């Protein structure tokens, strides 16, 4: 049986599933309920300077039949009194000494940072998370992402916190920055013990086209918010990879963004996350989703023979390279399994109009399209649009023996150099004549 | 007229009795599972007598953790695959799915369930439940759904289990009773085989417990005994002519059909007497066997039939004609040959059903199926000392499924008087937990 327990930068938890700092961690009541149902840790809703919230606060992005594929909020940090939160942290720790309770913090001055760090540690927090990420409201007051976008300020504040902190310090990064590793590096330089990413992405979720107001609507007006939920996962995964592969960011990373099921969590862990945090999925489905996540992760670990979470962390990183190191000789072409095809011809139109005119149809005989192998560049598009699992597969055509990369070619002086260089990839490709487009 | 021709080969039988809930393929299961809302305190779970965590297993299908889905199902219900196919889901889980409130088709929970379990059975997924040996032995009488479920749970808890079964195959009415278009014999037996391999209980086939001596011997050898004997033969209604050889008891008729398929020879015009689910099944099955005219005759009005509406719909869909407020008076014979049934019309007077004199009529037919209930196994039960039965001859049990003879526990049809497979399975599992408590005292 696999062991799900973790030690993340010195913070111990029975499993890597933590609640992200957000409405699900607003109160001791919610966190106790979550721990009772199986969550391993919780990052308390950010504590700090006093705020007032607006109503409404959220917007959702639906995709076809699916609600809330993306989620947007203009909520600020906690609006509950600090003393109530501190009392509740103490109480949660009393009931759940082995679960991770991490206090998320956001204040302004050095004195305020020192004070609040002492307060939450006295209340029993196992660690601290510095919220340098909130991309709305708080940043207008010089906090949140306004800090996260300034490496020097990150370094300085992490330094302030480290002056008094006795528990591990996690720096939560904002994705609203050109290169997240700059912020990651600043966290290292400031003396941080770990980083977490991502916070929400600045966004406008949609516009009410009848009333000319974007969402969410606050009395006929709106503001930009923070985007999260399943839609942001790919962006977060890339930022995770960038930090995890960075030679000087050698800190544990807590992965956040669009995690909803065990598979999402495994992907994060394989790309270097030592714990994962969840917000939107819990806001959508409640704490109960943890039963699917834990069962699925255990099942996966048993199947793959992983004994501990540490065995898995970063497993997929060595295979992510820079583009110039990929094998240019690797060649795949699409193949249609005629017996599985349901004749929708989505692959045809995708390739014909959206890619390389490498799929043909023969109206007289059958609706099943065929691949024109000479034209197929192996882009995958058809296999991605095909609604039938395993119907279009990519078949390997090279022998796998001769590996050549752009980097090697460059070093050997064998790369195309002029616009019309014959050595460029597309030079030999078949493209129909423009006028053929008008043939009916 | 029914649209089926008499099946002559195995293939033709399978076509006439094609599965109304066929196993989904991966794509279908994936798409269907995407629809589930993952409701909080999900009404589908409340409606499932075995309390399967439905939103969980559906989400597990959606995240391609089929093994996990199957485990979730088997944790709550040992006949997960059979139940997915034979449960009256329309009135259980699917009937409770929140989509019904929106007039949207509910989740196909039964089919998603059998999709997961079939996949797990095919791959021989280990349920790996069995606990350490408790050094106690339990005998189970009857390898029907209740007996098998009880055996699995007891084995999981580390008890040694021997099942005594009168017939040559396991699963009771799941094999011998449930309509062939709901589940194939092979599917039932494959799950039985899987469970036996997983849990390692022993089944002694062709070993009826049919005397007081055998009961005494069991009592001497085992620490506790579970009774899962189900119900007895079809009840007679004591009318003239019912001993004709073309008058069948519904359960006996169905069992014969289930075991012999296209080899069973039937007449051209059948009348089925009764208004319960067994009557619906028998009528549907006659129609699918190519019996040209099948009439279902019920003594009361349509809305008072105990059968589920969807079961009657199924029968109508294959050409069965309903005849209501008709009480059979006599089965007519000519030179020993069955020629028809004399009925009399009925009406409700002050809530009571009464025959209306002067309304007698004859409906021609060459076979009659009596689906007028199953009797209880009173002879057998009388051999067990201090075992009380209730007014309807059902075994009396307390909330722990313990009978009035403390050594005996019971569940399934013999206790509830005849319900569904899922009730037998779920109650017997709970009974096993009570046996554990009893034996650890
Ligand atoms: C025609 C018909 C159709 C049905 N269709 C459905 C359906 O579609 N869906 C559904 O969920 N339910 C259906 N049911 C109900 C369901 O089959 C039963 O509720 C369920 O099988 C009860 O399980 P059980 O273990 O209590 O009894 P049974 O299934 O009756 O099993 C009892 C077992 O005990 C054995 N036995 C009996 N006496 C002895 C003895 N003295 N010694 C040794 N062995 C003995 C029998 O041979 C049998 O194997 C149907 C029932 C019938 C009659
Ligand atoms: C309504 C809402 C409020 C949030 N409040 C905070 C907060 O107070 N502090 C913080 O660090 N992050 C906050 N977040 C960001 C989340 O912690 C998390 O980083 C983000 O939502 C991405 O994860 P997800 O895709 O699982 O939702 C908030 C997110 C939402 C949706
Ligand atoms: S989710 Fe709760 S707090 Fe929010 S608007 Fe609805 S009822 Fe009000
Ligand atoms: S997309 Fe797939 S199913 Fe549709 S025509 Fe192409 S191969 Fe066939
Ligand atoms: S009621 Fe329907 S939608 Fe809700 S959890 Fe159950 S199956 Fe899913």
JSON list of C-alpha atoms in Angstrom, two decimals, chain B residues 342-429:
[
{"chain": "B", "resi": 342, "resn": "UNK", "atom": "CA", "xyz": [-63.55, -18.43, -18.67]},
{"chain": "B", "resi": 343, "resn": "UNK", "atom": "CA", "xyz": [-63.39, -14.99, -17.06]},
{"chain": "B", "resi": 344, "resn": "UNK", "atom": "CA", "xyz": [-65.86, -12.81, -15.26]},
{"chain": "B", "resi": 345, "resn": "UNK", "atom": "CA", "xyz": [-65.60, -9.03, -15.19]},
{"chain": "B", "resi": 346, "resn": "UNK", "atom": "CA", "xyz": [-64.98, -7.26, -11.89]},
{"chain": "B", "resi": 347, "resn": "UNK", "atom": "CA", "xyz": [-65.48, -3.82, -10.46]},
{"chain": "B", "resi": 348, "resn": "UNK", "atom": "CA", "xyz": [-64.49, -2.00, -7.28]},
{"chain": "B", "resi": 349, "resn": "UNK", "atom": "CA", "xyz": [-67.30, -1.51, -4.80]},
{"chain": "B", "resi": 350, "resn": "UNK", "atom": "CA", "xyz": [-66.37, 0.43, -1.65]},
{"chain": "B", "resi": 351, "resn": "UNK", "atom": "CA", "xyz": [-62.76, -0.39, -2.35]},
{"chain": "B", "resi": 352, "resn": "UNK", "atom": "CA", "xyz": [-63.47, -4.12, -2.68]},
{"chain": "B", "resi": 353, "resn": "UNK", "atom": "CA", "xyz": [-63.13, -6.04, -5.89]},
{"chain": "B", "resi": 354, "resn": "UNK", "atom": "CA", "xyz": [-66.33, -7.87, -6.80]},
{"chain": "B", "resi": 355, "resn": "UNK", "atom": "CA", "xyz": [-67.39, -10.02, -9.74]},
{"chain": "B", "resi": 356, "resn": "UNK", "atom": "CA", "xyz": [-70.22, -8.65, -11.84]},
{"chain": "B", "resi": 357, "resn": "UNK", "atom": "CA", "xyz": [-72.67, -11.44, -12.52]},
{"chain": "B", "resi": 358, "resn": "UNK", "atom": "CA", "xyz": [-73.70, -12.09, -16.08]},
{"chain": "B", "resi": 359, "resn": "UNK", "atom": "CA", "xyz": [-70.44, -10.78, -17.56]},
{"chain": "B", "resi": 360, "resn": "UNK", "atom": "CA", "xyz": [-68.74, -14.09, -18.08]},
{"chain": "B", "resi": 361, "resn": "UNK", "atom": "CA", "xyz": [-66.78, -14.55, -21.29]},
{"chain": "B", "resi": 362, "resn": "UNK", "atom": "CA", "xyz": [-64.30, -16.97, -22.74]},
{"chain": "B", "resi": 363, "resn": "UNK", "atom": "CA", "xyz": [-60.84, -16.10, -23.98]},
{"chain": "B", "resi": 364, "resn": "UNK", "atom": "CA", "xyz": [-59.30, -18.80, -26.15]},
{"chain": "B", "resi": 365, "resn": "UNK", "atom": "CA", "xyz": [-55.77, -20.01, -25.62]},
{"chain": "B", "resi": 366, "resn": "UNK", "atom": "CA", "xyz": [-53.60, -23.12, -25.60]},
{"chain": "B", "resi": 367, "resn": "UNK", "atom": "CA", "xyz": [-51.49, -22.33, -22.58]},
{"chain": "B", "resi": 368, "resn": "UNK", "atom": "CA", "xyz": [-51.92, -20.55, -19.26]},
{"chain": "B", "resi": 369, "resn": "UNK", "atom": "CA", "xyz": [-49.23, -19.15, -16.98]},
{"chain": "B", "resi": 370, "resn": "UNK", "atom": "CA", "xyz": [-50.17, -18.54, -13.38]},
{"chain": "B", "resi": 371, "resn": "UNK", "atom": "CA", "xyz": [-48.20, -15.58, -12.07]},
{"chain": "B", "resi": 372, "resn": "UNK", "atom": "CA", "xyz": [-50.16, -15.28, -8.89]},
{"chain": "B", "resi": 373, "resn": "UNK", "atom": "CA", "xyz": [-47.34, -15.21, -6.37]},
{"chain": "B", "resi": 374, "resn": "UNK", "atom": "CA", "xyz": [-44.77, -17.53, -4.87]},
{"chain": "B", "resi": 375, "resn": "UNK", "atom": "CA", "xyz": [-45.33, -19.71, -1.83]},
{"chain": "B", "resi": 376, "resn": "UNK", "atom": "CA", "xyz": [-43.04, -19.73, 1.22]},
{"chain": "B", "resi": 377, "resn": "UNK", "atom": "CA", "xyz": [-40.72, -22.57, 2.14]},
{"chain": "B", "resi": 378, "resn": "UNK", "atom": "CA", "xyz": [-42.71, -23.47, 5.26]},
{"chain": "B", "resi": 379, "resn": "UNK", "atom": "CA", "xyz": [-41.77, -27.17, 5.32]},
{"chain": "B", "resi": 380, "resn": "UNK", "atom": "CA", "xyz": [-38.11, -26.41, 5.35]},
{"chain": "B", "resi": 381, "resn": "UNK", "atom": "CA", "xyz": [-38.43, -23.68, 7.94]},
{"chain": "B", "resi": 382, "resn": "UNK", "atom": "CA", "xyz": [-40.39, -25.98, 10.27]},
{"chain": "B", "resi": 383, "resn": "UNK", "atom": "CA", "xyz": [-37.29, -28.15, 10.76]},
{"chain": "B", "resi": 384, "resn": "UNK", "atom": "CA", "xyz": [-35.49, -25.36, 12.55]},
{"chain": "B", "resi": 385, "resn": "UNK", "atom": "CA", "xyz": [-36.34, -25.21, 16.24]},
{"chain": "B", "resi": 386, "resn": "UNK", "atom": "CA", "xyz": [-37.79, -22.00, 17.70]},
{"chain": "B", "resi": 387, "resn": "UNK", "atom": "CA", "xyz": [-37.88, -20.30, 14.30]},
{"chain": "B", "resi": 388, "resn": "UNK", "atom": "CA", "xyz": [-40.91, -17.99, 14.13]},
{"chain": "B", "resi": 389, "resn": "UNK", "atom": "CA", "xyz": [-42.63, -16.91, 10.95]},
{"chain": "B", "resi": 390, "resn": "UNK", "atom": "CA", "xyz": [-44.86, -13.89, 10.60]},
{"chain": "B", "resi": 391, "resn": "UNK", "atom": "CA", "xyz": [-48.50, -13.92, 9.44]},
{"chain": "B", "resi": 392, "resn": "UNK", "atom": "CA", "xyz": [-47.43, -14.22, 5.82]},
{"chain": "B", "resi": 393, "resn": "UNK", "atom": "CA", "xyz": [-44.98, -17.03, 6.60]},
{"chain": "B", "resi": 394, "resn": "UNK", "atom": "CA", "xyz": [-41.94, -14.80, 6.20]},
{"chain": "B", "resi": 395, "resn": "UNK", "atom": "CA", "xyz": [-39.05, -15.51, 8.55]},
{"chain": "B", "resi": 396, "resn": "UNK", "atom": "CA", "xyz": [-39.23, -13.17, 11.49]},
{"chain": "B", "resi": 397, "resn": "UNK", "atom": "CA", "xyz": [-36.00, -11.28, 12.14]},
{"chain": "B", "resi": 398, "resn": "UNK", "atom": "CA", "xyz": [-35.02, -8.41, 14.42]},
{"chain": "B", "resi": 399, "resn": "UNK", "atom": "CA", "xyz": [-33.18, -5.29, 13.20]},
{"chain": "B", "resi": 400, "resn": "UNK", "atom": "CA", "xyz": [-29.99, -7.38, 13.26]},
{"chain": "B", "resi": 401, "resn": "UNK", "atom": "CA", "xyz": [-31.42, -9.91, 10.80]},
{"chain": "B", "resi": 402, "resn": "UNK", "atom": "CA", "xyz": [-31.30, -12.46, 13.61]},
{"chain": "B", "resi": 403, "resn": "UNK", "atom": "CA", "xyz": [-34.16, -14.96, 13.77]},
{"chain": "B", "resi": 404, "resn": "UNK", "atom": "CA", "xyz": [-35.94, -16.08, 16.89]},
{"chain": "B", "resi": 405, "resn": "UNK", "atom": "CA", "xyz": [-33.42, -18.95, 17.03]},
{"chain": "B", "resi": 406, "resn": "UNK", "atom": "CA", "xyz": [-30.28, -16.95, 17.97]},
{"chain": "B", "resi": 407, "resn": "UNK", "atom": "CA", "xyz": [-27.91, -19.10, 15.94]},
{"chain": "B", "resi": 408, "resn": "UNK", "atom": "CA", "xyz": [-29.75, -18.32, 12.72]},
{"chain": "B", "resi": 409, "resn": "UNK", "atom": "CA", "xyz": [-29.70, -15.13, 10.67]},
{"chain": "B", "resi": 410, "resn": "UNK", "atom": "CA", "xyz": [-31.71, -14.60, 7.51]},
{"chain": "B", "resi": 411, "resn": "UNK", "atom": "CA", "xyz": [-32.27, -12.12, 4.67]},
{"chain": "B", "resi": 412, "resn": "UNK", "atom": "CA", "xyz": [-33.52, -11.93, 1.11]},
{"chain": "B", "resi": 413, "resn": "UNK", "atom": "CA", "xyz": [-36.83, -13.07, -0.32]},
{"chain": "B", "resi": 414, "resn": "UNK", "atom": "CA", "xyz": [-37.42, -15.50, 2.56]},
{"chain": "B", "resi": 415, "resn": "UNK", "atom": "CA", "xyz": [-37.54, -12.52, 4.91]},
{"chain": "B", "resi": 416, "resn": "UNK", "atom": "CA", "xyz": [-38.95, -9.69, 2.81]},
{"chain": "B", "resi": 417, "resn": "UNK", "atom": "CA", "xyz": [-41.46, -11.90, 1.01]},
{"chain": "B", "resi": 418, "resn": "UNK", "atom": "CA", "xyz": [-39.98, -11.22, -2.41]},
{"chain": "B", "resi": 419, "resn": "UNK", "atom": "CA", "xyz": [-38.24, -8.01, -3.47]},
{"chain": "B", "resi": 420, "resn": "UNK", "atom": "CA", "xyz": [-35.28, -7.33, -5.74]},
{"chain": "B", "resi": 421, "resn": "UNK", "atom": "CA", "xyz": [-31.80, -8.74, -6.02]},
{"chain": "B", "resi": 422, "resn": "UNK", "atom": "CA", "xyz": [-30.36, -5.53, -4.60]},
{"chain": "B", "resi": 423, "resn": "UNK", "atom": "CA", "xyz": [-32.44, -5.81, -1.43]},
{"chain": "B", "resi": 424, "resn": "UNK", "atom": "CA", "xyz": [-31.31, -9.39, -0.86]},
{"chain": "B", "resi": 425, "resn": "UNK", "atom": "CA", "xyz": [-27.67, -8.42, -1.44]},
{"chain": "B", "resi": 426, "resn": "UNK", "atom": "CA", "xyz": [-27.69, -5.39, 0.76]},
{"chain": "B", "resi": 427, "resn": "UNK", "atom": "CA", "xyz": [-29.62, -6.92, 3.66]},
{"chain": "B", "resi": 428, "resn": "UNK", "atom": "CA", "xyz": [-27.49, -10.06, 3.61]},
{"chain": "B", "resi": 429, "resn": "UNK", "atom": "CA", "xyz": [-24.33, -7.95, 3.78]}
]
